Short mmCIF file of C-alpha atoms in Angstrom, two decimals:
data_model
loop_
_atom_site.label_atom_id
_atom_site.label_comp_id
_atom_site.label_asym_id
_atom_site.label_seq_id
_atom_site.Cartn_x
_atom_site.Cartn_y
_atom_site.Cartn_z
CA VAL A 14 99.80 118.73 97.64
CA LEU A 15 99.66 116.27 100.40
CA GLU A 16 101.60 113.58 98.62
CA ARG A 17 103.82 111.99 100.84
CA GLY A 18 106.06 111.71 97.95
CA LEU A 19 106.76 115.27 97.92
CA HIS A 20 106.46 116.06 101.53
CA TYR A 21 109.19 113.34 102.67
CA GLY A 22 110.24 111.62 99.47
CA ASP A 23 108.13 108.59 100.96
CA GLY A 24 108.34 106.30 97.99
CA LEU A 25 110.41 104.45 95.45
CA PHE A 26 111.31 104.69 91.74
CA GLU A 27 112.70 102.67 88.94
CA THR A 28 114.21 103.66 85.83
CA ILE A 29 113.56 101.08 83.06
CA ALA A 30 115.28 100.98 79.64
CA CYS A 31 113.27 99.93 76.76
CA ARG A 32 114.89 98.58 73.39
CA HIS A 33 113.19 97.21 70.58
CA GLY A 34 109.77 97.54 72.19
CA ARG A 35 110.64 95.77 75.16
CA PRO A 36 111.55 96.82 78.87
CA ARG A 37 114.87 95.38 79.80
CA LEU A 38 115.29 93.40 83.17
CA LEU A 39 111.64 93.88 83.83
CA ASP A 40 111.57 91.15 86.46
CA PHE A 41 114.45 92.58 88.38
CA HIS A 42 112.93 96.18 88.52
CA LEU A 43 109.74 94.83 89.84
CA GLU A 44 111.46 92.63 92.33
CA ARG A 45 113.38 95.50 93.50
CA LEU A 46 110.32 97.85 93.83
CA ALA A 47 108.50 95.11 95.56
CA LEU A 48 111.25 94.83 98.06
CA GLY A 49 111.37 98.46 98.70
CA CYS A 50 107.49 98.47 99.20
CA ALA A 51 108.04 95.60 101.74
CA ARG A 52 110.90 97.48 103.61
CA LEU A 53 109.03 100.90 103.62
CA ARG A 54 105.75 98.94 104.31
CA ILE A 55 104.09 100.68 101.37
CA ALA A 56 101.00 98.94 100.45
CA PHE A 57 101.13 98.62 96.70
CA ASN A 58 99.91 95.57 95.12
CA PRO A 59 99.06 95.96 91.53
CA PHE A 60 102.36 94.47 90.28
CA GLY A 61 100.60 92.54 87.23
CA GLU A 62 99.05 95.83 86.13
CA LEU A 63 102.15 97.86 86.65
CA ARG A 64 103.82 95.14 84.49
CA ARG A 65 101.34 95.56 81.53
CA GLU A 66 101.49 99.19 81.70
CA VAL A 67 105.16 99.13 81.49
CA GLU A 68 105.06 96.80 78.50
CA ASN A 69 102.31 98.84 76.93
CA LEU A 70 104.42 101.97 77.13
CA ALA A 71 107.53 100.07 75.70
CA ALA A 72 105.66 98.48 72.91
CA GLY A 73 106.61 99.96 69.54
CA GLN A 74 109.60 101.93 70.93
CA ALA A 75 112.96 101.38 69.31
CA SER A 76 114.57 103.01 72.38
CA ALA A 77 113.08 104.63 75.55
CA LEU A 78 113.36 105.12 79.18
CA LEU A 79 110.29 104.57 81.57
CA LYS A 80 110.30 106.11 85.00
CA VAL A 81 107.98 104.40 87.50
CA ILE A 82 107.28 106.15 90.85
CA VAL A 83 105.46 104.41 93.73
CA THR A 84 104.79 106.51 96.76
CA ARG A 85 102.92 105.80 99.96
CA GLY A 86 100.29 108.29 98.77
CA SER A 87 98.42 111.43 99.97
CA ALA A 88 98.73 111.92 103.58
CA THR A 89 95.72 110.99 105.73
CA ALA A 90 97.15 112.85 108.81
CA ARG A 91 99.70 115.40 109.52
CA GLY A 92 103.24 114.30 110.38
CA TYR A 93 105.80 111.48 109.60
CA GLY A 94 103.70 108.68 110.74
CA ALA A 95 101.90 106.69 108.16
CA ARG A 96 98.48 105.62 109.42
CA GLY A 97 98.46 102.55 106.96
CA ASP A 98 95.02 103.77 105.41
CA GLU A 99 96.97 105.64 102.50
CA HIS A 100 96.36 104.68 98.86
CA ALA A 101 99.91 104.38 97.10
CA THR A 102 100.49 106.46 94.02
CA ARG A 103 101.89 105.26 91.10
CA ILE A 104 103.32 107.45 88.23
CA THR A 105 104.73 106.09 85.02
CA LEU A 106 106.67 108.41 82.70
CA ARG A 107 108.11 107.70 79.30
CA PHE A 108 111.35 109.78 78.13
CA PRO A 109 113.25 109.67 75.07
CA TRP A 110 116.60 107.77 75.00
CA PRO A 111 119.23 110.45 75.91
CA GLN A 112 121.91 111.29 73.38
CA GLU A 113 124.97 109.37 73.99
CA ASP A 114 128.36 109.02 72.54
CA SER A 115 128.61 105.52 70.86
CA ARG A 116 132.32 105.19 71.73
CA CYS A 117 131.50 105.06 75.42
CA ILE A 118 131.06 101.37 75.43
CA GLU A 119 134.12 100.69 73.52
CA ASP A 120 136.62 103.52 74.88
CA GLY A 121 134.91 104.02 78.31
CA VAL A 122 134.03 107.22 80.04
CA ALA A 123 135.82 109.53 82.51
CA VAL A 124 134.80 109.74 86.10
CA ARG A 125 135.76 111.86 89.21
CA ILE A 126 135.82 111.37 92.86
CA ALA A 127 133.07 113.06 94.69
CA GLU A 128 133.70 115.25 97.43
CA LEU A 129 130.38 114.62 99.06
CA ARG A 130 130.23 111.32 101.37
CA LEU A 131 127.04 109.46 101.48
CA GLY A 132 125.38 108.94 104.71
CA GLU A 133 125.00 105.50 106.08
CA ASN A 134 121.62 103.91 106.97
CA PRO A 135 121.33 100.23 106.69
CA LEU A 136 117.46 100.45 106.64
CA LEU A 137 117.51 102.54 103.37
CA ALA A 138 120.56 100.79 101.86
CA GLY A 139 120.00 99.17 98.45
CA LEU A 140 116.60 100.73 97.78
CA LYS A 141 115.78 103.00 94.98
CA HIS A 142 113.81 105.58 97.22
CA LEU A 143 113.08 109.08 96.57
CA ASN A 144 115.40 110.68 98.84
CA ARG A 145 117.91 111.81 96.40
CA LEU A 146 119.41 115.02 97.67
CA GLU A 147 122.85 113.55 98.08
CA GLN A 148 122.84 112.58 94.42
CA VAL A 149 121.39 115.91 93.43
CA LEU A 150 124.41 117.50 95.53
CA ALA A 151 127.07 115.32 94.28
CA ARG A 152 125.89 115.94 90.65
CA GLY A 153 126.20 119.46 91.26
CA GLU A 154 129.80 119.15 91.96
CA TRP A 155 131.05 119.32 88.31
CA ARG A 156 129.89 120.82 84.96
CA ASP A 157 132.46 119.28 82.57
CA ALA A 158 130.52 117.47 80.10
CA GLN A 159 133.46 115.17 79.54
CA ILE A 160 132.85 113.75 82.93
CA PHE A 161 130.33 110.96 82.88
CA ASP A 162 129.87 110.49 86.75
CA ALA A 163 131.31 110.69 90.06
CA LEU A 164 132.33 107.78 92.45
CA LEU A 165 131.14 108.20 95.86
CA PHE A 166 132.59 107.00 99.19
CA SER A 167 130.37 106.83 102.33
CA SER A 168 130.87 108.59 105.63
CA SER A 169 133.11 105.71 106.89
CA GLY A 170 135.32 105.78 103.87
CA LEU A 171 133.84 103.12 101.80
CA LEU A 172 133.34 102.97 98.20
CA VAL A 173 129.66 102.93 97.15
CA SER A 174 128.66 103.64 93.77
CA GLY A 175 128.27 106.54 91.17
CA THR A 176 125.49 109.09 91.36
CA MET A 177 123.69 107.01 88.96
CA CYS A 178 125.61 103.87 88.25
CA ASN A 179 127.04 101.06 90.21
CA VAL A 180 130.73 100.29 90.10
CA PHE A 181 132.79 97.21 89.64
CA ILE A 182 136.33 96.75 89.89
CA VAL A 183 138.74 93.86 88.60
CA ASN A 184 141.53 92.74 90.57
CA GLU A 185 143.57 89.54 89.98
CA LYS A 186 140.67 88.09 87.61
CA ARG A 187 138.08 88.74 90.42
CA LEU A 188 135.12 90.91 89.84
CA LEU A 189 134.53 93.15 93.04
CA THR A 190 131.65 95.44 93.69
CA PRO A 191 130.88 97.43 96.74
CA ARG A 192 128.60 95.81 99.40
CA LEU A 193 125.36 97.91 99.72
CA ASP A 194 124.45 97.32 103.28
CA LEU A 195 125.15 100.67 104.53
CA CYS A 196 124.13 103.00 101.54
CA GLY A 197 123.72 102.89 97.63
CA VAL A 198 121.24 101.58 95.31
CA ALA A 199 121.27 97.92 94.31
CA GLY A 200 121.17 98.29 90.56
CA VAL A 201 119.35 95.84 88.30
CA MET A 202 122.36 95.82 86.03
CA ARG A 203 124.68 95.20 88.82
CA ARG A 204 122.58 92.24 89.76
CA ALA A 205 122.34 91.20 86.07
CA VAL A 206 126.11 91.11 86.02
CA LEU A 207 126.81 89.36 89.11
CA HIS A 208 124.45 86.66 88.06
CA ALA A 209 126.03 86.27 84.46
CA ALA A 210 129.51 86.48 85.77
CA ALA A 211 129.14 83.97 88.50
CA ALA A 212 127.34 81.69 85.97
CA SER A 213 130.21 81.69 83.58
CA GLY A 214 132.69 80.82 86.37
CA ILE A 215 134.03 84.31 87.20
CA ALA A 216 134.97 84.79 90.73
CA THR A 217 132.79 87.46 91.98
CA ALA A 218 132.17 89.14 95.62
CA GLU A 219 130.28 91.96 97.16
CA ALA A 220 132.93 93.54 99.25
CA ALA A 221 133.98 96.45 101.75
CA LEU A 222 136.13 98.43 99.33
CA GLY A 223 138.08 101.52 100.27
CA HIS A 224 140.39 103.99 98.27
CA ALA A 225 143.24 101.42 98.36
CA GLU A 226 141.16 98.89 96.62
CA LEU A 227 139.97 101.30 93.99
CA ASP A 228 143.58 102.64 93.38
CA ALA A 229 144.63 98.94 92.95
CA ALA A 230 141.92 98.11 90.47
CA GLU A 231 143.39 96.76 87.13
CA GLU A 232 139.89 97.50 85.30
CA ILE A 233 136.96 99.45 86.51
CA PHE A 234 133.50 99.66 84.85
CA LEU A 235 130.20 100.99 85.64
CA THR A 236 126.63 99.66 85.30
CA ASN A 237 123.09 100.78 85.11
CA ALA A 238 120.04 99.92 83.57
CA ARG A 239 120.54 102.33 80.62
CA ILE A 240 124.13 101.89 79.74
CA GLY A 241 124.66 98.30 80.50
CA VAL A 242 128.39 98.12 81.14
CA TRP A 243 130.77 100.83 80.21
CA PRO A 244 134.43 100.88 80.94
CA VAL A 245 136.20 103.49 82.95
CA ARG A 246 139.14 105.21 81.18
CA ALA A 247 139.85 107.71 83.82
CA VAL A 248 139.43 108.35 87.36
CA GLY A 249 140.48 111.82 88.10
CA ALA A 250 144.10 112.02 86.92
CA ARG A 251 144.63 108.07 86.56
CA THR A 252 144.13 106.78 83.23
CA LEU A 253 143.08 103.10 82.52
CA VAL A 254 142.64 100.84 79.71
CA PRO A 255 139.38 98.73 79.13
CA GLY A 256 140.50 95.17 79.90
CA ALA A 257 139.73 91.82 79.12
CA MET A 258 137.30 91.03 82.03
CA THR A 259 135.46 94.04 81.07
CA ARG A 260 135.04 92.84 77.55
CA ARG A 261 133.97 89.54 78.53
CA VAL A 262 131.26 90.92 80.99
CA GLN A 263 130.12 93.18 78.15
CA LYS A 264 129.80 90.11 76.05
CA LEU A 265 127.87 88.01 78.86
CA VAL A 266 125.23 90.76 79.29
CA HIS A 267 124.87 91.56 75.65
CA SER A 268 121.77 89.50 74.88
CA LEU A 269 120.08 90.81 78.09
CA LEU A 270 120.63 94.47 76.71
CA GLU A 271 119.76 93.85 73.03
CA GLY A 272 117.57 90.85 73.20
CA PRO A 273 118.00 87.36 71.77
CA GLY A 274 116.62 88.55 68.20
CA ASP A 275 119.29 91.18 67.90
CA ALA A 276 122.65 90.86 65.94
CA VAL B 27 104.83 115.09 87.41
CA LEU B 28 108.29 116.39 86.89
CA GLU B 29 108.41 118.01 90.15
CA ARG B 30 112.09 117.71 91.50
CA GLY B 31 110.55 117.81 95.02
CA LEU B 32 108.90 114.61 94.22
CA HIS B 33 111.50 112.83 92.20
CA TYR B 34 114.33 113.61 94.55
CA GLY B 35 113.02 115.55 97.70
CA ASP B 36 114.98 118.44 96.14
CA GLY B 37 113.51 121.03 98.25
CA LEU B 38 112.96 122.46 101.84
CA PHE B 39 109.97 122.92 104.11
CA GLU B 40 109.11 124.92 107.26
CA THR B 41 106.32 124.15 109.76
CA ILE B 42 105.15 127.57 111.18
CA ALA B 43 103.04 127.88 114.41
CA CYS B 44 100.52 130.64 114.50
CA ARG B 45 98.71 131.88 117.60
CA HIS B 46 96.50 134.86 117.92
CA GLY B 47 96.70 135.52 114.26
CA ARG B 48 100.51 135.84 114.18
CA PRO B 49 102.96 133.46 112.87
CA ARG B 50 105.81 132.69 115.41
CA LEU B 51 109.37 133.25 115.06
CA LEU B 52 108.85 133.97 111.33
CA ASP B 53 112.28 135.71 110.98
CA PHE B 54 113.88 132.53 112.04
CA HIS B 55 111.82 130.43 109.70
CA LEU B 56 112.64 132.64 106.73
CA GLU B 57 116.20 132.74 107.61
CA ARG B 58 116.50 129.03 107.79
CA LEU B 59 114.71 128.76 104.48
CA ALA B 60 117.02 131.06 102.91
CA LEU B 61 119.98 129.29 104.23
CA GLY B 62 118.68 125.94 102.96
CA CYS B 63 117.94 127.45 99.58
CA ALA B 64 121.61 128.81 99.49
CA ARG B 65 123.08 125.48 100.66
CA LEU B 66 121.07 123.54 97.72
CA ARG B 67 121.54 126.48 95.50
CA ILE B 68 117.71 126.73 94.77
CA ALA B 69 117.13 129.94 93.32
CA PHE B 70 114.15 131.38 95.38
CA ASN B 71 113.98 134.92 96.01
CA PRO B 72 110.30 136.03 96.78
CA PHE B 73 110.84 136.18 100.65
CA GLY B 74 108.89 139.35 101.01
CA GLU B 75 106.13 137.91 99.15
CA LEU B 76 106.40 134.81 101.05
CA ARG B 77 106.26 136.69 104.40
CA ARG B 78 103.14 138.52 103.25
CA GLU B 79 101.55 135.30 102.26
CA VAL B 80 102.43 133.71 105.58
CA GLU B 81 100.96 136.76 107.59
CA ASN B 82 97.89 136.56 105.45
CA LEU B 83 97.20 132.88 106.32
CA ALA B 84 97.92 133.41 109.86
CA ALA B 85 95.60 136.39 110.30
CA GLY B 86 92.39 135.74 112.18
CA GLN B 87 93.64 132.21 113.18
CA ALA B 88 93.36 131.64 116.86
CA SER B 89 95.95 128.94 116.23
CA ALA B 90 97.00 127.00 113.03
CA LEU B 91 99.99 125.54 111.64
CA LEU B 92 101.44 126.60 108.27
CA LYS B 93 103.55 124.47 106.23
CA VAL B 94 105.71 126.03 103.39
CA ILE B 95 107.41 123.88 100.91
CA VAL B 96 110.12 125.21 98.28
CA THR B 97 111.37 123.07 95.82
CA ARG B 98 113.92 123.61 92.96
CA GLY B 99 110.87 123.17 90.68
CA SER B 100 110.07 121.10 87.71
CA ALA B 101 112.89 119.38 86.04
CA THR B 102 114.00 120.93 82.82
CA ALA B 103 116.09 118.09 81.74
CA ARG B 104 116.42 114.24 82.96
CA GLY B 105 118.54 113.31 85.84
CA TYR B 106 119.79 114.56 89.07
CA GLY B 107 121.80 117.21 87.82
CA ALA B 108 120.16 120.83 88.05
CA ARG B 109 120.54 123.06 84.91
CA GLY B 110 120.01 126.16 86.88
CA ASP B 111 117.01 127.32 84.64
CA GLU B 112 114.34 125.61 86.91
CA HIS B 113 111.67 127.75 88.56
CA ALA B 114 111.46 127.18 92.09
CA THR B 115 107.99 125.80 93.34
CA ARG B 116 106.29 127.25 96.36
CA ILE B 117 103.46 125.45 98.19
CA THR B 118 101.74 126.97 101.36
CA LEU B 119 99.36 124.83 103.43
CA ARG B 120 97.20 125.54 106.43
CA PHE B 121 96.38 122.84 109.07
CA PRO B 122 94.29 123.11 112.18
CA TRP B 123 96.31 122.93 115.37
CA PRO B 124 96.52 119.33 116.43
CA GLN B 125 94.81 118.04 119.65
CA GLU B 126 97.29 118.03 122.36
CA ASP B 127 97.06 117.09 125.95
CA SER B 128 97.25 120.60 127.98
CA ARG B 129 99.10 118.74 130.80
CA CYS B 130 102.27 117.90 128.37
CA ILE B 131 103.70 121.53 129.19
CA GLU B 132 103.58 121.00 132.79
CA ASP B 133 104.06 116.98 133.33
CA GLY B 134 106.08 116.42 130.24
CA VAL B 135 105.99 113.58 127.66
CA ALA B 136 107.37 110.19 127.50
CA VAL B 137 110.03 109.27 124.63
CA ARG B 138 111.61 106.08 123.65
CA ILE B 139 114.97 105.64 122.09
CA ALA B 140 114.60 105.09 118.07
CA GLU B 141 116.40 101.74 116.89
CA LEU B 142 117.00 103.64 113.55
CA ARG B 143 120.22 105.49 113.31
CA LEU B 144 120.50 108.56 111.25
CA GLY B 145 123.01 108.85 108.36
CA GLU B 146 125.61 111.62 108.61
CA ASN B 147 126.08 114.04 106.04
CA PRO B 148 127.54 117.60 106.89
CA LEU B 149 126.26 119.09 103.62
CA LEU B 150 122.63 118.29 104.59
CA ALA B 151 123.11 118.69 108.31
CA GLY B 152 120.68 121.46 110.04
CA LEU B 153 118.52 121.91 106.96
CA LYS B 154 114.87 121.20 107.01
CA HIS B 155 115.03 119.43 103.42
CA LEU B 156 112.41 117.17 101.85
CA ASN B 157 114.37 113.85 102.33
CA ARG B 158 112.56 112.49 105.41
CA LEU B 159 112.28 108.77 105.09
CA GLU B 160 114.47 108.25 108.05
CA GLN B 161 112.01 110.32 110.08
CA VAL B 162 109.24 108.20 108.59
CA LEU B 163 110.76 104.96 109.45
CA ALA B 164 111.66 105.99 112.98
CA ARG B 165 108.22 107.21 113.58
CA GLY B 166 106.83 103.84 112.35
CA GLU B 167 108.98 102.15 115.10
CA TRP B 168 106.00 102.68 117.73
CA ARG B 169 102.26 102.92 117.68
CA ASP B 170 101.71 103.62 121.50
CA ALA B 171 99.87 107.05 121.67
CA GLN B 172 101.56 107.72 125.09
CA ILE B 173 105.00 108.00 123.70
CA PHE B 174 105.36 111.54 122.16
CA ASP B 175 108.54 111.13 119.91
CA ALA B 176 111.90 108.99 119.82
CA LEU B 177 115.26 110.25 120.40
CA LEU B 178 117.72 109.62 117.61
CA PHE B 179 121.14 108.77 117.45
CA SER B 180 123.34 109.01 114.37
CA SER B 181 125.36 106.21 112.59
CA SER B 182 128.46 107.18 114.67
CA GLY B 183 126.45 107.00 118.12
CA LEU B 184 125.80 110.70 118.61
CA LEU B 185 122.63 111.96 120.00
CA VAL B 186 121.03 114.16 117.50
CA SER B 187 117.18 114.99 118.07
CA GLY B 188 113.93 113.49 118.04
CA THR B 189 111.90 112.77 114.78
CA MET B 190 110.17 116.09 114.97
CA CYS B 191 111.77 117.89 117.97
CA ASN B 192 115.01 119.07 119.22
CA VAL B 193 116.43 117.94 122.50
CA PHE B 194 118.08 119.64 125.31
CA ILE B 195 119.66 118.18 128.52
CA VAL B 196 120.44 120.00 131.62
CA ASN B 197 123.76 118.89 133.46
CA GLU B 198 125.27 120.73 136.26
CA LYS B 199 123.08 123.98 135.46
CA ARG B 200 124.45 123.74 131.90
CA LEU B 201 122.10 123.80 129.10
CA LEU B 202 123.40 121.22 126.35
CA THR B 203 121.82 120.32 122.98
CA PRO B 204 123.46 118.23 120.34
CA ARG B 205 125.61 119.75 117.69
CA LEU B 206 124.03 119.62 114.18
CA ASP B 207 127.03 119.63 111.97
CA LEU B 208 126.48 115.86 110.72
CA CYS B 209 122.80 115.42 110.79
CA GLY B 210 119.66 116.62 112.19
CA VAL B 211 117.40 119.79 111.66
CA ALA B 212 118.33 123.06 113.27
CA GLY B 213 114.90 123.98 114.68
CA VAL B 214 113.78 127.49 115.17
CA MET B 215 112.70 127.04 118.77
CA ARG B 216 116.10 125.32 119.56
CA ARG B 217 117.59 128.67 118.16
CA ALA B 218 115.11 130.63 120.32
CA VAL B 219 115.97 128.78 123.48
CA LEU B 220 119.64 129.00 123.00
CA HIS B 221 119.30 132.78 122.42
CA ALA B 222 117.01 133.45 125.13
CA ALA B 223 119.11 131.31 127.62
CA ALA B 224 122.45 132.63 126.92
CA ALA B 225 120.93 136.26 127.01
CA SER B 226 119.71 135.79 130.65
CA GLY B 227 123.07 134.10 131.79
CA ILE B 228 122.54 130.44 131.62
CA ALA B 229 125.55 128.58 130.23
CA THR B 230 124.71 126.88 126.91
CA ALA B 231 126.60 124.72 124.64
CA GLU B 232 125.99 122.78 121.39
CA ALA B 233 127.98 119.60 122.18
CA ALA B 234 128.77 116.13 120.93
CA LEU B 235 126.49 114.15 123.23
CA GLY B 236 126.32 110.34 123.46
CA HIS B 237 124.28 107.71 125.39
CA ALA B 238 126.52 108.50 128.64
CA GLU B 239 125.46 112.15 128.61
CA LEU B 240 121.86 111.49 127.81
CA ASP B 241 121.86 109.00 130.93
CA ALA B 242 123.62 111.47 133.09
CA ALA B 243 120.98 114.22 132.17
CA GLU B 244 119.26 115.65 135.26
CA GLU B 245 116.45 117.28 133.13
CA ILE B 246 115.54 116.64 129.48
CA PHE B 247 113.24 118.83 127.44
CA LEU B 248 112.14 118.90 123.87
CA THR B 249 111.42 121.82 121.60
CA ASN B 250 109.81 122.70 118.06
CA ALA B 251 108.04 125.47 116.64
CA ARG B 252 104.60 124.03 117.77
CA ILE B 253 105.17 122.75 121.33
CA GLY B 254 107.66 125.38 122.47
CA VAL B 255 109.43 123.64 125.39
CA TRP B 256 108.03 120.32 126.64
CA PRO B 257 109.67 118.56 129.61
CA VAL B 258 110.62 114.81 129.00
CA ARG B 259 109.22 112.71 131.99
CA ALA B 260 110.39 109.42 130.76
CA VAL B 261 112.94 108.03 128.51
CA GLY B 262 112.10 104.25 127.91
CA ALA B 263 112.03 102.94 131.48
CA ARG B 264 113.81 105.83 133.11
CA THR B 265 111.55 108.47 134.62
CA LEU B 266 112.34 112.10 135.22
CA VAL B 267 110.87 114.96 137.08
CA PRO B 268 110.55 118.40 135.11
CA GLY B 269 113.19 120.64 136.78
CA ALA B 270 113.99 124.06 137.66
CA MET B 271 116.06 124.71 134.54
CA THR B 272 113.19 123.53 132.23
CA ARG B 273 110.80 125.82 134.08
CA ARG B 274 113.08 128.72 133.70
CA VAL B 275 113.43 128.18 130.01
CA GLN B 276 109.72 127.67 129.70
CA LYS B 277 109.35 131.28 131.02
CA LEU B 278 111.93 132.65 128.96
CA VAL B 279 110.26 131.52 125.69
CA HIS B 280 106.70 132.33 126.98
CA SER B 281 106.42 135.60 125.41
CA LEU B 282 107.70 134.32 122.04
CA LEU B 283 105.12 131.71 122.07
CA GLU B 284 102.11 133.56 123.14
CA GLY B 285 103.09 137.20 122.31
CA PRO B 286 103.71 140.14 124.56
CA GLY B 287 99.83 140.98 124.64
CA ASP B 288 99.26 137.59 126.15
CA ALA B 289 98.32 136.80 129.80
#
């Protein structure tokens, strides 16, 4: 009951997709977690042990989601201040892969524009920390099961991400995704897409994008650890057709998602 | 381990000061908690039960702090979205009154200006919710035990509060405190001070205050449920002398703090 993860959201998490017994993009997940621990000054060291635990939980699972939570641990004194003598808490959970419509990867998904705007704080930007009330409230804005996610803008009017996805737009053969220096989570699949695209000669940029850039997008797609790359077929009333760049990126990351031994 | 309070900070808290066996400002605490539950759509109803529990925990305590946490409860499905069938979690903790220097109420305390700027989100503003990483990071900026708290500005440059206090400034016999429509916690003692001051004919306002207004302040004081009203005697390198308005406000809230039966 003195857990700082509960009292303050003083911690981080990772959602790791496992297919064919293997955790996907595990290095990226562990790197982001380590970066988050460093930024929040959470003394968590046993990354080798965590890696083995994740691999063990993935073993034998055709498909599963793992959630890893690391917090600063139980409070050793009252108040916001950490004393530095806390012992980090680690929680690892395994969930079944959620039911999903197999047509999403081909036909794409519909998204809405969230009314909520994300607060901006560069010290928290990029991290997958446990302060997620904004996402909870944004996800509470709609109940229509046909809407997959909502695109979020920040308090200063910049496009950031979905509630649970990163977003890419395609414009004049360039692949653009919002900078995450003021808010948002720097997703592992976003990183994988940026790497894979750049390596195959696609022009990519992390950019300050507003409503105008979103409206001008020729293609839009979403990424996260679970879905990989899903096209967006509608933003509110506007419809889009999954385009050539989206298909190319989907092919580029296919082996990351399904593994080299896969069809 | 599926507690949404831990996973997302999806909940609220109150820190209630108890003196002479009674919880101070309990109505204000319960009202803020109810407002927060309504804003976050957390179905928590047993306020009568909670009131009795708090009163029982306060009974017989010369001085103590109670912390009440209410969350949306354990997740009934994966993801940010609440399904509405969660059962709210209630946690009540009692702590000893912290050691404090008895001179603070007379001589005042020193504060610094935080480097961190608070993100702005009107949907969360005013609530004492569990997303407190900003406060944790701001509190981590200093170790000097002579510094009592840090004053925080928001991303758009507005004065908000301390990490654990609200702030008032006095200028030309007016009592000003930051508006909390973009961020910050609407403290119960802040509310009590605004009420008591207005009732005794002092001009008060909740206002958009920046660095200039803070620099021009003739007096500055801090409020929270525990300290009541403490003068600020230094903001960084600038020193101040506790003034007549601060003393007047301290007298106005004295009976709220110590009870009518007290000396």
